[in-house]
Amino acid sequence: MSILKSFDQKCRKNKIWYSLSNLTLLSAKTNKTYGCPKIIEVMMDSKSYNKFFKLYNENILASRTRSEFYFSNPFYFENNFEYLIKINLIIKGSIEKTEKFYSIKNWQRQEIGFFKTAKNKKLNWKHKIQKIYFKFLNLFWSPLLHTEIESKIYDEKYNGFFIVNSFSKDINKNWIPTLTMELEEITWNEEKLLIIKESDLILNKQYGFDWQTIPEDTKKEEKYINKMSYFLS
């Protein structure tokens, strides 16, 4: 876990906001193991990620800067890529603006960008067919960019946040209600790390009220390793 310690130190040193998220947050809160052990998840808002990217861009694997929406996630890496930190980008906003923005069309515009960036030789036959379909849609619609999403959803008087990089057809999987963005420390694997104070609320929303009793699972995140290969030569 030295990569996570290094990431945490860089963020604290430069006063960059981050929190453990998704299955990594679940693992830290329960002292169990969920997801692929080599994929560690954190979340950052746009301002924090932009600052982190400017300082450590040589250690970030992404097809574009954060302004372009269509890479599944930026990844932070060190040394030989043995462990990766997947950065989930979030936007502070209101549920009203998010519901107004959310549509099948915008979901398809995100897929246009994804397949526009993916390399053909890495795609299976199903994805190659999808790429043809979304290439056709690209004649009428432009790919969905992060800057556009942020301009439509961001609200200074936010009552939650929208997880950009896991845009799905179901808004409930992307919208996390929260009252503050305050952080607190948690000790996990003998390391002091940061999590959002409303972590229980987030885990209730993402995994159900019985998240403390979910059996360990180390396979759920392996798809991200495969998906990431779509963008590499």
mmCIF file of C-alpha atoms in Angstrom:
data_model
loop_
_atom_site.group_PDB
_atom_site.id
_atom_site.type_symbol
_atom_site.label_atom_id
_atom_site.label_comp_id
_atom_site.label_asym_id
_atom_site.label_seq_id
_atom_site.Cartn_x
_atom_site.Cartn_y
_atom_site.Cartn_z
ATOM 1 C CA MET A 1 0.000 0.000 0.000
ATOM 2 C CA SER A 2 3.008 2.334 -0.290
ATOM 3 C CA ILE A 3 1.381 3.993 -3.319
ATOM 4 C CA LEU A 4 -1.615 5.026 -1.226
ATOM 5 C CA LYS A 5 0.634 6.418 1.497
ATOM 6 C CA SER A 6 2.557 8.364 -1.146
ATOM 7 C CA PHE A 7 -0.678 9.660 -2.704
ATOM 8 C CA ASP A 8 -1.998 10.734 0.711
ATOM 9 C CA GLN A 9 1.231 12.563 1.552
ATOM 10 C CA LYS A 10 1.196 14.433 -1.764
ATOM 11 C CA CYS A 11 -2.394 15.536 -1.214
ATOM 12 C CA ARG A 12 -1.831 16.670 2.372
ATOM 13 C CA LYS A 13 1.369 18.496 1.473
ATOM 14 C CA ASN A 14 -0.394 20.491 -1.245
ATOM 15 C CA LYS A 15 -3.742 20.817 0.569
ATOM 16 C CA ILE A 16 -5.576 18.809 -2.072
ATOM 17 C CA TRP A 17 -8.991 17.378 -1.171
ATOM 18 C CA TYR A 18 -9.522 13.651 -1.580
ATOM 19 C CA SER A 19 -11.428 10.819 0.055
ATOM 20 C CA LEU A 20 -11.332 7.058 -0.234
ATOM 21 C CA SER A 21 -14.348 5.964 -2.279
ATOM 22 C CA ASN A 22 -16.451 3.063 -3.528
ATOM 23 C CA LEU A 23 -15.074 -0.402 -2.728
ATOM 24 C CA THR A 24 -11.905 1.016 -1.149
ATOM 25 C CA LEU A 25 -14.019 3.060 1.252
ATOM 26 C CA LEU A 26 -16.084 -0.034 1.989
ATOM 27 C CA SER A 27 -12.902 -2.031 2.654
ATOM 28 C CA ALA A 28 -11.498 0.618 5.003
ATOM 29 C CA LYS A 29 -14.736 0.931 6.966
ATOM 30 C CA THR A 30 -15.226 -2.827 7.402
ATOM 31 C CA ASN A 31 -11.590 -4.030 7.503
ATOM 32 C CA LYS A 32 -12.479 -6.511 4.759
ATOM 33 C CA THR A 33 -11.303 -6.751 1.150
ATOM 34 C CA TYR A 34 -13.554 -5.739 -1.734
ATOM 35 C CA GLY A 35 -12.632 -5.271 -5.360
ATOM 36 C CA CYS A 36 -9.366 -6.004 -7.112
ATOM 37 C CA PRO A 37 -6.591 -5.465 -4.523
ATOM 38 C CA LYS A 38 -4.437 -3.749 -7.133
ATOM 39 C CA ILE A 39 -7.037 -1.052 -7.817
ATOM 40 C CA ILE A 40 -7.427 1.554 -5.054
ATOM 41 C CA GLU A 41 -10.266 4.059 -5.392
ATOM 42 C CA VAL A 42 -10.391 7.685 -4.317
ATOM 43 C CA MET A 43 -12.577 10.604 -5.289
ATOM 44 C CA MET A 44 -11.670 14.222 -6.016
ATOM 45 C CA ASP A 45 -13.606 17.267 -7.069
ATOM 46 C CA SER A 46 -12.510 19.066 -10.236
ATOM 47 C CA LYS A 47 -10.545 21.800 -8.492
ATOM 48 C CA SER A 48 -8.575 19.243 -6.491
ATOM 49 C CA TYR A 49 -7.908 17.004 -9.477
ATOM 50 C CA ASN A 50 -6.765 19.928 -11.645
ATOM 51 C CA LYS A 51 -4.240 20.932 -8.983
ATOM 52 C CA PHE A 52 -3.064 17.351 -8.530
ATOM 53 C CA PHE A 53 -2.764 16.886 -12.312
ATOM 54 C CA LYS A 54 -0.610 19.999 -12.713
ATOM 55 C CA LEU A 55 1.775 18.798 -10.009
ATOM 56 C CA TYR A 56 1.962 15.096 -10.849
ATOM 57 C CA ASN A 57 0.791 14.700 -14.459
ATOM 58 C CA GLU A 58 3.745 12.417 -15.259
ATOM 59 C CA ASN A 59 2.213 9.888 -12.863
ATOM 60 C CA ILE A 60 -1.340 10.105 -14.184
ATOM 61 C CA LEU A 61 -2.629 7.757 -16.841
ATOM 62 C CA ALA A 62 -5.429 9.432 -18.796
ATOM 63 C CA SER A 63 -6.245 9.875 -22.447
ATOM 64 C CA ARG A 64 -6.885 13.578 -21.931
ATOM 65 C CA THR A 65 -6.950 16.186 -19.184
ATOM 66 C CA ARG A 66 -10.008 16.248 -16.956
ATOM 67 C CA SER A 67 -11.801 18.648 -19.324
ATOM 68 C CA GLU A 68 -12.582 15.724 -21.640
ATOM 69 C CA PHE A 69 -15.081 13.370 -20.123
ATOM 70 C CA TYR A 70 -14.497 10.291 -22.163
ATOM 71 C CA PHE A 71 -11.771 8.351 -20.441
ATOM 72 C CA SER A 72 -13.331 5.969 -17.938
ATOM 73 C CA ASN A 73 -11.120 7.248 -15.125
ATOM 74 C CA PRO A 74 -7.754 8.880 -14.636
ATOM 75 C CA PHE A 75 -5.320 6.565 -12.826
ATOM 76 C CA TYR A 76 -2.404 7.524 -10.600
ATOM 77 C CA PHE A 77 0.561 5.164 -10.816
ATOM 78 C CA GLU A 78 4.089 4.756 -9.523
ATOM 79 C CA ASN A 79 7.025 2.557 -10.521
ATOM 80 C CA ASN A 80 5.917 -0.579 -12.377
ATOM 81 C CA PHE A 81 2.108 -0.150 -12.347
ATOM 82 C CA GLU A 82 1.764 -2.949 -9.778
ATOM 83 C CA TYR A 83 -0.886 -0.889 -7.968
ATOM 84 C CA LEU A 84 -3.106 1.833 -9.428
ATOM 85 C CA ILE A 85 -5.200 4.543 -7.816
ATOM 86 C CA LYS A 86 -8.416 5.116 -9.732
ATOM 87 C CA ILE A 87 -9.601 8.710 -9.353
ATOM 88 C CA ASN A 88 -13.373 9.154 -9.437
ATOM 89 C CA LEU A 89 -14.157 12.748 -10.415
ATOM 90 C CA ILE A 90 -17.116 14.350 -8.677
ATOM 91 C CA ILE A 91 -19.097 17.556 -9.146
ATOM 92 C CA LYS A 92 -20.762 19.413 -6.298
ATOM 93 C CA GLY A 93 -24.287 20.205 -7.338
ATOM 94 C CA SER A 94 -27.998 20.017 -6.720
ATOM 95 C CA ILE A 95 -30.302 17.113 -7.436
ATOM 96 C CA GLU A 96 -32.608 19.461 -9.378
ATOM 97 C CA LYS A 97 -29.880 20.439 -11.866
ATOM 98 C CA THR A 98 -28.635 16.855 -12.075
ATOM 99 C CA GLU A 99 -32.079 15.462 -12.898
ATOM 100 C CA LYS A 100 -32.526 18.130 -15.564
ATOM 101 C CA PHE A 101 -29.187 17.255 -17.154
ATOM 102 C CA TYR A 102 -29.589 13.505 -16.924
ATOM 103 C CA SER A 103 -30.848 11.913 -20.143
ATOM 104 C CA ILE A 104 -30.327 8.924 -22.394
ATOM 105 C CA LYS A 105 -28.917 11.308 -24.997
ATOM 106 C CA ASN A 106 -26.162 12.524 -22.677
ATOM 107 C CA TRP A 107 -25.374 8.953 -21.657
ATOM 108 C CA GLN A 108 -24.986 8.086 -25.352
ATOM 109 C CA ARG A 109 -22.795 11.152 -25.890
ATOM 110 C CA GLN A 110 -20.505 9.819 -23.156
ATOM 111 C CA GLU A 111 -20.337 6.464 -24.971
ATOM 112 C CA ILE A 112 -19.472 8.289 -28.214
ATOM 113 C CA GLY A 113 -16.399 9.697 -26.511
ATOM 114 C CA PHE A 114 -15.452 6.391 -24.928
ATOM 115 C CA PHE A 115 -15.424 4.506 -28.224
ATOM 116 C CA LYS A 116 -13.866 7.439 -30.049
ATOM 117 C CA THR A 117 -10.817 7.092 -27.811
ATOM 118 C CA ALA A 118 -10.669 3.285 -27.544
ATOM 119 C CA LYS A 119 -8.247 1.439 -29.826
ATOM 120 C CA ASN A 120 -9.789 -1.062 -32.265
ATOM 121 C CA LYS A 121 -7.253 -3.811 -31.671
ATOM 122 C CA LYS A 122 -8.182 -3.899 -27.975
ATOM 123 C CA LEU A 123 -11.943 -4.246 -28.532
ATOM 124 C CA ASN A 124 -13.882 -7.487 -28.666
ATOM 125 C CA TRP A 125 -16.488 -8.062 -31.416
ATOM 126 C CA LYS A 126 -19.362 -6.702 -29.291
ATOM 127 C CA HIS A 127 -17.529 -3.463 -28.584
ATOM 128 C CA LYS A 128 -16.524 -3.123 -32.241
ATOM 129 C CA ILE A 129 -20.206 -3.206 -33.201
ATOM 130 C CA GLN A 130 -20.969 -0.632 -30.511
ATOM 131 C CA LYS A 131 -18.150 1.556 -31.800
ATOM 132 C CA ILE A 132 -19.720 1.588 -35.278
ATOM 133 C CA TYR A 133 -23.082 2.562 -33.764
ATOM 134 C CA PHE A 134 -21.662 5.391 -31.666
ATOM 135 C CA LYS A 135 -19.483 6.575 -34.550
ATOM 136 C CA PHE A 136 -22.724 7.017 -36.499
ATOM 137 C CA LEU A 137 -24.284 8.990 -33.629
ATOM 138 C CA ASN A 138 -21.186 11.185 -33.610
ATOM 139 C CA LEU A 139 -22.362 12.571 -36.967
ATOM 140 C CA PHE A 140 -25.195 14.264 -35.062
ATOM 141 C CA TRP A 141 -23.958 14.617 -31.471
ATOM 142 C CA SER A 142 -20.610 15.661 -30.029
ATOM 143 C CA PRO A 143 -18.899 13.694 -27.221
ATOM 144 C CA LEU A 144 -19.825 14.737 -23.707
ATOM 145 C CA LEU A 145 -17.074 16.764 -22.030
ATOM 146 C CA HIS A 146 -16.484 17.171 -18.327
ATOM 147 C CA THR A 147 -16.576 20.962 -18.616
ATOM 148 C CA GLU A 148 -20.098 20.818 -20.036
ATOM 149 C CA ILE A 149 -21.304 18.520 -17.268
ATOM 150 C CA GLU A 150 -19.792 20.775 -14.641
ATOM 151 C CA SER A 151 -21.341 23.924 -16.099
ATOM 152 C CA LYS A 152 -24.799 22.290 -16.084
ATOM 153 C CA ILE A 153 -24.679 20.562 -12.679
ATOM 154 C CA TYR A 154 -22.401 22.647 -10.426
ATOM 155 C CA ASP A 155 -24.214 24.554 -7.701
ATOM 156 C CA GLU A 156 -22.465 26.593 -5.020
ATOM 157 C CA LYS A 157 -25.296 25.693 -2.638
ATOM 158 C CA TYR A 158 -24.784 21.997 -3.314
ATOM 159 C CA ASN A 159 -26.770 19.270 -1.567
ATOM 160 C CA GLY A 160 -24.784 16.369 -2.903
ATOM 161 C CA PHE A 161 -22.367 15.329 -5.599
ATOM 162 C CA PHE A 162 -22.463 13.640 -8.975
ATOM 163 C CA ILE A 163 -19.919 10.905 -9.765
ATOM 164 C CA VAL A 164 -18.863 11.741 -13.300
ATOM 165 C CA ASN A 165 -16.755 8.768 -14.307
ATOM 166 C CA SER A 166 -19.346 6.100 -13.668
ATOM 167 C CA PHE A 167 -22.133 7.757 -15.691
ATOM 168 C CA SER A 168 -24.862 5.123 -16.005
ATOM 169 C CA LYS A 169 -28.454 5.120 -17.199
ATOM 170 C CA ASP A 170 -29.666 5.157 -13.596
ATOM 171 C CA ILE A 171 -29.189 8.516 -11.871
ATOM 172 C CA ASN A 172 -29.364 6.853 -8.445
ATOM 173 C CA LYS A 173 -26.011 5.183 -9.108
ATOM 174 C CA ASN A 174 -24.320 8.517 -9.741
ATOM 175 C CA TRP A 175 -25.974 10.918 -7.330
ATOM 176 C CA ILE A 176 -24.744 10.832 -3.715
ATOM 177 C CA PRO A 177 -26.552 13.137 -1.264
ATOM 178 C CA THR A 178 -24.337 14.697 1.378
ATOM 179 C CA LEU A 179 -24.414 17.725 3.640
ATOM 180 C CA THR A 180 -20.743 18.712 3.728
ATOM 181 C CA MET A 181 -17.424 17.842 2.120
ATOM 182 C CA GLU A 182 -15.630 17.681 5.469
ATOM 183 C CA LEU A 183 -13.029 14.969 5.966
ATOM 184 C CA GLU A 184 -11.874 12.800 8.838
ATOM 185 C CA GLU A 185 -9.031 10.359 9.344
ATOM 186 C CA ILE A 186 -9.361 6.611 9.278
ATOM 187 C CA THR A 187 -6.678 4.032 9.970
ATOM 188 C CA TRP A 188 -6.566 1.281 7.366
ATOM 189 C CA ASN A 189 -3.730 -1.212 6.939
ATOM 190 C CA GLU A 190 -1.790 0.786 9.535
ATOM 191 C CA GLU A 191 -2.002 3.939 7.411
ATOM 192 C CA LYS A 192 -3.850 7.134 8.343
ATOM 193 C CA LEU A 193 -5.989 8.151 5.380
ATOM 194 C CA LEU A 194 -8.830 10.561 4.655
ATOM 195 C CA ILE A 195 -12.516 9.800 4.174
ATOM 196 C CA ILE A 196 -15.559 12.015 3.876
ATOM 197 C CA LYS A 197 -17.440 12.413 7.180
ATOM 198 C CA GLU A 198 -20.714 11.279 5.631
ATOM 199 C CA SER A 199 -19.138 7.963 4.619
ATOM 200 C CA ASP A 200 -21.893 5.891 6.260
ATOM 201 C CA LEU A 201 -24.523 7.778 4.262
ATOM 202 C CA ILE A 202 -22.598 7.180 1.040
ATOM 203 C CA LEU A 203 -22.150 3.461 1.718
ATOM 204 C CA ASN A 204 -25.854 3.137 2.564
ATOM 205 C CA LYS A 205 -26.677 4.632 -0.835
ATOM 206 C CA GLN A 206 -24.160 2.640 -2.830
ATOM 207 C CA TYR A 207 -24.301 -0.777 -1.179
ATOM 208 C CA GLY A 208 -27.421 -0.826 0.994
ATOM 209 C CA PHE A 209 -27.978 -0.502 4.720
ATOM 210 C CA ASP A 210 -26.414 -3.919 5.340
ATOM 211 C CA TRP A 211 -23.032 -2.947 3.833
ATOM 212 C CA GLN A 212 -21.223 -3.936 7.040
ATOM 213 C CA THR A 213 -22.218 -7.573 6.488
ATOM 214 C CA ILE A 214 -21.449 -7.901 2.758
ATOM 215 C CA PRO A 215 -19.140 -10.921 2.127
ATOM 216 C CA GLU A 216 -15.644 -10.147 0.876
ATOM 217 C CA ASP A 217 -15.205 -10.059 -2.911
ATOM 218 C CA THR A 218 -11.939 -9.403 -4.748
ATOM 219 C CA LYS A 219 -13.183 -9.739 -8.344
ATOM 220 C CA LYS A 220 -15.619 -6.870 -8.855
ATOM 221 C CA GLU A 221 -13.032 -4.326 -9.998
ATOM 222 C CA GLU A 222 -11.067 -6.515 -12.403
ATOM 223 C CA LYS A 223 -13.175 -5.086 -15.249
ATOM 224 C CA TYR A 224 -11.401 -1.736 -14.811
ATOM 225 C CA ILE A 225 -8.042 -3.285 -15.614
ATOM 226 C CA ASN A 226 -9.490 -4.739 -18.819
ATOM 227 C CA LYS A 227 -11.377 -1.539 -19.698
ATOM 228 C CA MET A 228 -8.267 0.570 -19.180
ATOM 229 C CA SER A 229 -6.399 -1.546 -21.745
ATOM 230 C CA TYR A 230 -8.752 -0.234 -24.455
ATOM 231 C CA PHE A 231 -6.826 3.036 -24.421
ATOM 232 C CA LEU A 232 -3.273 1.679 -24.387
ATOM 233 C CA SER A 233 -1.170 0.703 -27.379
#
